[in-house]
Coordinates of C-alpha atoms and ligand atoms in Angstrom, one line a residue:
X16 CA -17.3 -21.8 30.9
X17 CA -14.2 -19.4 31.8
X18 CA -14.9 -15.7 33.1
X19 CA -13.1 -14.7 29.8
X20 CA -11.7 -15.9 26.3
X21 CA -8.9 -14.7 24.5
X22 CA -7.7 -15.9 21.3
X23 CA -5.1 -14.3 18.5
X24 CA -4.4 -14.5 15.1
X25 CA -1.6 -12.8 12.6
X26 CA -2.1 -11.4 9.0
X27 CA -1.2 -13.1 5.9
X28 CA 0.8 -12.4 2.9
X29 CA 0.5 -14.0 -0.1
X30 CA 3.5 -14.5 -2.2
X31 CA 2.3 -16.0 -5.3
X32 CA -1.2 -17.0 -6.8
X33 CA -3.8 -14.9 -5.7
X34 CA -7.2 -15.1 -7.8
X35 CA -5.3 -18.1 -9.3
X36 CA -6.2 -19.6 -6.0
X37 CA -9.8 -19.6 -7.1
X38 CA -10.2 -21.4 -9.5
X39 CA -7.8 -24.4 -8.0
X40 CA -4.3 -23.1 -8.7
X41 CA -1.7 -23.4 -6.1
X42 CA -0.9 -20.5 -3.6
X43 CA 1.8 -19.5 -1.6
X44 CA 1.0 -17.4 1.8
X45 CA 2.4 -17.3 5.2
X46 CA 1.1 -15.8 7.9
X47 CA 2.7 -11.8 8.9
X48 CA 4.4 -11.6 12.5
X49 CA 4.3 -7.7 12.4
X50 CA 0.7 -7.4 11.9
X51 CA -1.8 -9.2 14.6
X52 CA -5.2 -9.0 16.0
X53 CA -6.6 -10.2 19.5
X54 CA -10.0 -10.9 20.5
X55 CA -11.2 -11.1 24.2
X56 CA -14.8 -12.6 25.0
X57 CA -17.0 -11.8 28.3
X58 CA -20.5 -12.7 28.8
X59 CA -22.7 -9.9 28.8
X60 CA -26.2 -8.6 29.1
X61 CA -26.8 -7.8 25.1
X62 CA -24.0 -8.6 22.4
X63 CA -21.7 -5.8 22.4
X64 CA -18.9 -5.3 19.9
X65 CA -15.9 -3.1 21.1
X66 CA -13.3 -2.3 17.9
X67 CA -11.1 0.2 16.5
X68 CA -14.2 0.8 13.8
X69 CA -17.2 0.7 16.3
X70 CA -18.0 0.5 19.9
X71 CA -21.7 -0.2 20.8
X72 CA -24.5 -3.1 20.3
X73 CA -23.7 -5.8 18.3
X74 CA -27.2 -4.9 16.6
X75 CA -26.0 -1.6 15.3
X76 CA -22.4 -2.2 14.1
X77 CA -22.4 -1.3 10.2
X78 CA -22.4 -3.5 7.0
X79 CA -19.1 -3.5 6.9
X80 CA -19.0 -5.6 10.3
X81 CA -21.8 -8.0 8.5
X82 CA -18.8 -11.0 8.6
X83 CA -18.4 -10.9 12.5
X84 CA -21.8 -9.9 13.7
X85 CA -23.1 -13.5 11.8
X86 CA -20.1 -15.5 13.2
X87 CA -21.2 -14.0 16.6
X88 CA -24.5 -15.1 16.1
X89 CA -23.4 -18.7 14.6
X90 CA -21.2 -19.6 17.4
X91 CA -23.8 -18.7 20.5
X92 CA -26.6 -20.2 18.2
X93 CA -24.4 -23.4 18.3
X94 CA -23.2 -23.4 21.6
X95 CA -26.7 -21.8 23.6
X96 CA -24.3 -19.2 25.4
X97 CA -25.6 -16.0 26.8
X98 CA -24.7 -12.5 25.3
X99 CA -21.4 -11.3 24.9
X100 CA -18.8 -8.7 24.8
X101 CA -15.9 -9.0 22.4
X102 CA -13.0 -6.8 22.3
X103 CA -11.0 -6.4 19.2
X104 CA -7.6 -4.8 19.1
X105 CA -5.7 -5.2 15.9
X106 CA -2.9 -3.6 13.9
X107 CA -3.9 -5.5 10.4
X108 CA -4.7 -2.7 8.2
X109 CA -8.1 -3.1 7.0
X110 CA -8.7 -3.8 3.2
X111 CA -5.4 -4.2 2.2
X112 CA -4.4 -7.6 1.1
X113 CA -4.0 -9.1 4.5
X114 CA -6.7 -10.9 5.6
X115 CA -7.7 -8.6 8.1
X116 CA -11.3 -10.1 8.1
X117 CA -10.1 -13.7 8.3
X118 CA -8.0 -13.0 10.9
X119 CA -10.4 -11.5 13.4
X120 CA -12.6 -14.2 12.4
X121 CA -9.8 -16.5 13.9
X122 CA -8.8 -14.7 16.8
X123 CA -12.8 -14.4 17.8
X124 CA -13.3 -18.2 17.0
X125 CA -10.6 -18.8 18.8
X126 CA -11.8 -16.7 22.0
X127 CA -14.8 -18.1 22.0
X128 CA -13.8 -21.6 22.0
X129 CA -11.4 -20.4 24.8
X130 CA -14.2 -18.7 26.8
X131 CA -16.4 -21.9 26.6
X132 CA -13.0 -24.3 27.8
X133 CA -13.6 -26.3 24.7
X134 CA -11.3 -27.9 22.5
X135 CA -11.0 -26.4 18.7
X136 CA -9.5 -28.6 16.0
X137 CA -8.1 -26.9 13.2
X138 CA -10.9 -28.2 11.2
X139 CA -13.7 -26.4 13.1
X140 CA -12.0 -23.2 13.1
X141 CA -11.5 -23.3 9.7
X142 CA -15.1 -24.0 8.8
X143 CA -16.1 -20.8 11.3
X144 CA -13.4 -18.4 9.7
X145 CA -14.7 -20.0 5.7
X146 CA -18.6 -18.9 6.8
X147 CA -17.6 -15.6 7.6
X148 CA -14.8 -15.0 5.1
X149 CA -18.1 -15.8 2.2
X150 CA -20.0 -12.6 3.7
X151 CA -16.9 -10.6 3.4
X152 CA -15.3 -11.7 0.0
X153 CA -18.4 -13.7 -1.7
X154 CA -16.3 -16.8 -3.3
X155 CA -13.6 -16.8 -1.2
X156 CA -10.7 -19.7 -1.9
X157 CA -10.2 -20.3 1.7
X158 CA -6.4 -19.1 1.6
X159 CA -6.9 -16.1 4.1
X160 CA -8.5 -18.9 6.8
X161 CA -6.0 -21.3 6.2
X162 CA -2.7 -18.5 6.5
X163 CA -4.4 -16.6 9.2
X164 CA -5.3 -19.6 11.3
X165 CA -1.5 -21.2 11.2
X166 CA 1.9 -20.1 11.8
X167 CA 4.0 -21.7 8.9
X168 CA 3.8 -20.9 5.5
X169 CA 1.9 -23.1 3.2
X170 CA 1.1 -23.8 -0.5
X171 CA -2.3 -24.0 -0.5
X172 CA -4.9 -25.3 -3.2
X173 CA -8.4 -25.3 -3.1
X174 CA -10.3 -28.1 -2.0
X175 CA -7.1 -30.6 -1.4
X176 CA -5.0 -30.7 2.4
X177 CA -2.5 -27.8 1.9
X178 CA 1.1 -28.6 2.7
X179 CA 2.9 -26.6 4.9
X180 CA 6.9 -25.8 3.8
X181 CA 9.9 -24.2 4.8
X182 CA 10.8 -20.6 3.6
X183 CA 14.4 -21.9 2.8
X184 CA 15.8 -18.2 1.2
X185 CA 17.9 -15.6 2.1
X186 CA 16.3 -12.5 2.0
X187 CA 13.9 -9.6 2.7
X188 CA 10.5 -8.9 2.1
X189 CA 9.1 -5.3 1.7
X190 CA 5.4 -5.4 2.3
X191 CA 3.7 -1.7 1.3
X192 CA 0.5 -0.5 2.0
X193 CA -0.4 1.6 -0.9
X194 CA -3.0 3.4 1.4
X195 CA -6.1 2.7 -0.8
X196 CA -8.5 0.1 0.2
X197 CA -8.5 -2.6 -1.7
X198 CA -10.8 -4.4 -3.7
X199 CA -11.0 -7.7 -3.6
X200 CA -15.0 -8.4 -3.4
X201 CA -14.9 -6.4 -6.8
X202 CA -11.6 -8.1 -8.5
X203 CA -12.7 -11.8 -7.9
X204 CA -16.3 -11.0 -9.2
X205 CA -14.5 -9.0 -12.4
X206 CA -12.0 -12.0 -12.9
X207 CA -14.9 -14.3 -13.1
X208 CA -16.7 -12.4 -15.3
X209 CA -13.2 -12.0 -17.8
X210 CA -13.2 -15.9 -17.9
X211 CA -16.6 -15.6 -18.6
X212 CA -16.5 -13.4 -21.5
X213 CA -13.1 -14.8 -22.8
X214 CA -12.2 -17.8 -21.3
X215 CA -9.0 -18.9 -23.6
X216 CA -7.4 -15.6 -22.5
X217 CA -8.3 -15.8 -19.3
X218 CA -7.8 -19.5 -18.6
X219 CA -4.4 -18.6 -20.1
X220 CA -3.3 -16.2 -17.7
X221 CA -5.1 -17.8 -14.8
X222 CA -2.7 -21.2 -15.6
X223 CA 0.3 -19.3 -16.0
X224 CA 0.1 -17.8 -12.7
X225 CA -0.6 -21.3 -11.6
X226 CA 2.9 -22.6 -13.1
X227 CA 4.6 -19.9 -11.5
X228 CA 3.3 -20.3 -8.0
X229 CA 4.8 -24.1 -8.4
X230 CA 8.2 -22.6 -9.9
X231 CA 8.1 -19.8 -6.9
X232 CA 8.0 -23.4 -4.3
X233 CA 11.0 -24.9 -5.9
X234 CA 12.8 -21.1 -5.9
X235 CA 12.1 -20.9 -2.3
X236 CA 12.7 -24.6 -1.3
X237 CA 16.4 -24.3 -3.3
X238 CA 17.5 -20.5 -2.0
X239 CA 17.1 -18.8 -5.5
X240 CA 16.5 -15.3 -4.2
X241 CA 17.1 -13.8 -8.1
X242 CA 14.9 -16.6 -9.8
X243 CA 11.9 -16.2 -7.3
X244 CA 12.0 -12.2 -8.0
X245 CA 11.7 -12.6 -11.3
X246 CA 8.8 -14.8 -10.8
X247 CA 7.2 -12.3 -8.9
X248 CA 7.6 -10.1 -12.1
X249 CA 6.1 -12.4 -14.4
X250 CA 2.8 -12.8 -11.6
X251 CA 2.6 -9.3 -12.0
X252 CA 2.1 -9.1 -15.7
X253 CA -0.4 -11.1 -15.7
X254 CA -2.3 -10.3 -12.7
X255 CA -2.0 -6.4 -14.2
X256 CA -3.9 -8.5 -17.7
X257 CA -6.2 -9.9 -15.8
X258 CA -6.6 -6.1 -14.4
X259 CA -6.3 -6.2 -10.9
X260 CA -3.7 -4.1 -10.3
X261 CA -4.1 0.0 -10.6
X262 CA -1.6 2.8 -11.1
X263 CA -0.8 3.6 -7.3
X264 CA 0.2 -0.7 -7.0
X265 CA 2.1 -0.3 -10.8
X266 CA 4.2 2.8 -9.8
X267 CA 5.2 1.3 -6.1
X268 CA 6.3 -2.0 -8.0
X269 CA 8.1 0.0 -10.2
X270 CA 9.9 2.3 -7.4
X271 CA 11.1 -0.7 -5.8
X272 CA 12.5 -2.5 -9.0
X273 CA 14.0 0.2 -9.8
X274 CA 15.7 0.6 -6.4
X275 CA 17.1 -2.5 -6.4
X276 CA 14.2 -5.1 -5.8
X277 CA 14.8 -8.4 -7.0
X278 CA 11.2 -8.4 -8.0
X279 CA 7.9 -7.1 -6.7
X280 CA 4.1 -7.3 -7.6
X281 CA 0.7 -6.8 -5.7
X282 CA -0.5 -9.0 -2.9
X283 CA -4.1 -10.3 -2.0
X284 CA -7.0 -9.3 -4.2
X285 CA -5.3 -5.6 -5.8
X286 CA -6.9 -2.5 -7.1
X287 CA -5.3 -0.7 -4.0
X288 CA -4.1 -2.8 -0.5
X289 CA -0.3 -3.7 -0.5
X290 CA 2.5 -4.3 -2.9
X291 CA 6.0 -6.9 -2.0
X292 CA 9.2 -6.6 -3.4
X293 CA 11.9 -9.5 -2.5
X294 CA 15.2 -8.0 -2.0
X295 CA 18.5 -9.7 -1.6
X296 CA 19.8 -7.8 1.9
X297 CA 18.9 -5.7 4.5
X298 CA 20.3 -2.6 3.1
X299 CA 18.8 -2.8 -0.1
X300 CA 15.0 -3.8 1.8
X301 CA 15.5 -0.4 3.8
X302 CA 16.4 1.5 0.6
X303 CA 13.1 -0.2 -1.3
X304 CA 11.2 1.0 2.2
X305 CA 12.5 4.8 1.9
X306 CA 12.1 5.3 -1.7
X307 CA 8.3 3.9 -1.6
X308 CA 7.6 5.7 1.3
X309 CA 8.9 8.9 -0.8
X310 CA 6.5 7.8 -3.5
X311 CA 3.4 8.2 -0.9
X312 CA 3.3 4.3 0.7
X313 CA 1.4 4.9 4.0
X314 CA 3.2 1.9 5.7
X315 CA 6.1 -0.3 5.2
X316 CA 7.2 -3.4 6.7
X317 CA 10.1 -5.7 6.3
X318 CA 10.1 -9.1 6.9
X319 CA 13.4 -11.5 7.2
X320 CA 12.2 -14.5 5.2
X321 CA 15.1 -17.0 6.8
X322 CA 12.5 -16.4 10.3
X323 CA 11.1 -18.9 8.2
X324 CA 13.0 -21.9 8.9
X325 CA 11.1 -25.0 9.8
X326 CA 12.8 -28.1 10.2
Ligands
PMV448 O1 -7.3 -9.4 -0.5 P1 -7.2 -10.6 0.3 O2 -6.1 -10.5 1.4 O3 -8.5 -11.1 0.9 O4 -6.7 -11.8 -0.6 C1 -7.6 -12.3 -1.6 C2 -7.0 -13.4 -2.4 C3 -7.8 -13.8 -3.7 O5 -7.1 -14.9 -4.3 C4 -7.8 -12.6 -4.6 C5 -9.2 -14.2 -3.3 C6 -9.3 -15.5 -2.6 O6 -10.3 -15.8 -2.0 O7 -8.4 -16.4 -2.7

């Protein structure tokens, strides 16, 4: 056992197919450079939790902490350690769409792990990141683990070995933080109960998203910046019928469309969290970022999606 652990982990954005995803549709995500979250592991003489959303006993952090005080307790049930103290410092906006939970769950596995000089395969982290992930999000596809936990972008489907790819397009993302907290707990249980009530409609919309994600990896894989924004716009439509998007995300997609965006739509589970837009250059991205900021965005980031460049 080391003195100390460290580990890190980035945020995610998902491009195309979220709540498609659940129910065995493709999805494509890649992890979010500008956002990030460390985690640093002492022993200790109780469990103490040190974030930017409580500092004190492990015992007394809040529900909303439920997801790491249970992995804390998992991992030193599995490995007989003694207390500890874990430090959390992240800029991953809570709530929003970018697997802020899933990522501190990776960056904690992973300091852990470090802390206790053992090796981690991908496999195990993943498993530890999954149990925590189902106390935050209840039926969680696994996407946020598996983008979090890795540094390429992937197209991911449940239950099968997702394939990582490169991001072969010129162009810009615009990621948007609406400032609402989203609602993805809520969406995925209201989805499921729409297929439930209506399953022809929903199945409908649920497989068209799922054809578009594939036409999205061919868009990307062939440079077709114009074609892949307006795939965005057709994900939007129907995530908006499957009614998980809400006024704030509708009017910031339609700022940026209407400022030039090639395309735009909500990303991660909707009713609040963040919006994307694809545009074609930088000065039309920082044009998008203005004009949503105008229209009350509380944070904007763009990302240059050649970075993306694996060979
Ligand atoms: O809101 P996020 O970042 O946790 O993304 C959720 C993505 C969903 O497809 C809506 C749910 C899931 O588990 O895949």
């Amino acid at each position: 056992m080391k003195s100390s652990g460290e580990g890190n982990a980035n945020g995610k954005i998902i491009l195309m197919g979220e709540h498609s995803v659940v129910y065995g549709k493709p999805a494509i995500a890649f992890p979010f450079q500008p956002t990030h979250v460390t985690a640093e592991i002492t022993d200790h003489i109780y469990d103490v939790l040190r974030s930017g959303y409580f500092v004190g006993p492990l015992a007394k952090a809040p529900k909303s902490l439920e997801n790491i005080k249970t992995l804390i307790h998992q991992l030193r049930h599995d490995f007989s350690t003694p207390p500890v103290q874990i430090t959390i410092s992240s800029t991953i906006p809570a709530e929003r769409g970018m697997g802020s939970s899933a990522a501190v769950a990776v960056a904690i596995t992973r300091a852990f792990f470090d802390w206790q000089n053992l090796p981690l395969s991908h496999e195990l982290l993943l498993t530890y990141v999954n149990y925590a992930e189902k106390i935050s999000h209840g039926n969680p596809s696994g996407i946020d683990a598996a983008a979090t936990a890795g540094d390429e972008p992937i197209l991911f489907q449940k239950g099968a070995a997702f394939e990582t790819f490169p991001i072969n397009i010129s162009g810009f993302l615009i990621v948007a933080d609406t400032g609402v907290k989203g609602k993805t707990r809520q969406t995925v249980k209201a989805v499921a109960q729409r297929f439930e009530q209506d399953n022809k409609t929903t199945g409908h919309l649920i497989n068209e998203l799922g054809d578009l994600t594939l036409k999205a990896k061919k868009a990307i894989l062939n440079n077709q910046a114009a074609y892949l924004g307006e795939l965005m716009n057709a994900a939007q439509k129907n995530l908006a019928a499957l009614q998980v998007s809400d006024q704030t995300l509708d009017n910031l997609i339609m700022v940026a469309n209407q400022n030039g965006a090639l395309g735009a739509k909500l990303t991660g589970g909707g009713k609040g969290g963040c919006m994307i837009a694809l545009a074609s250059d930088y000065s039309t991205a920082k044009k998008i970022t203005t004009a949503l900021t105008n229209q009350g965005a509380k944070a904007t980031w763009i990302q240059e999606l050649g970075v993306y460049q694996y060979a």
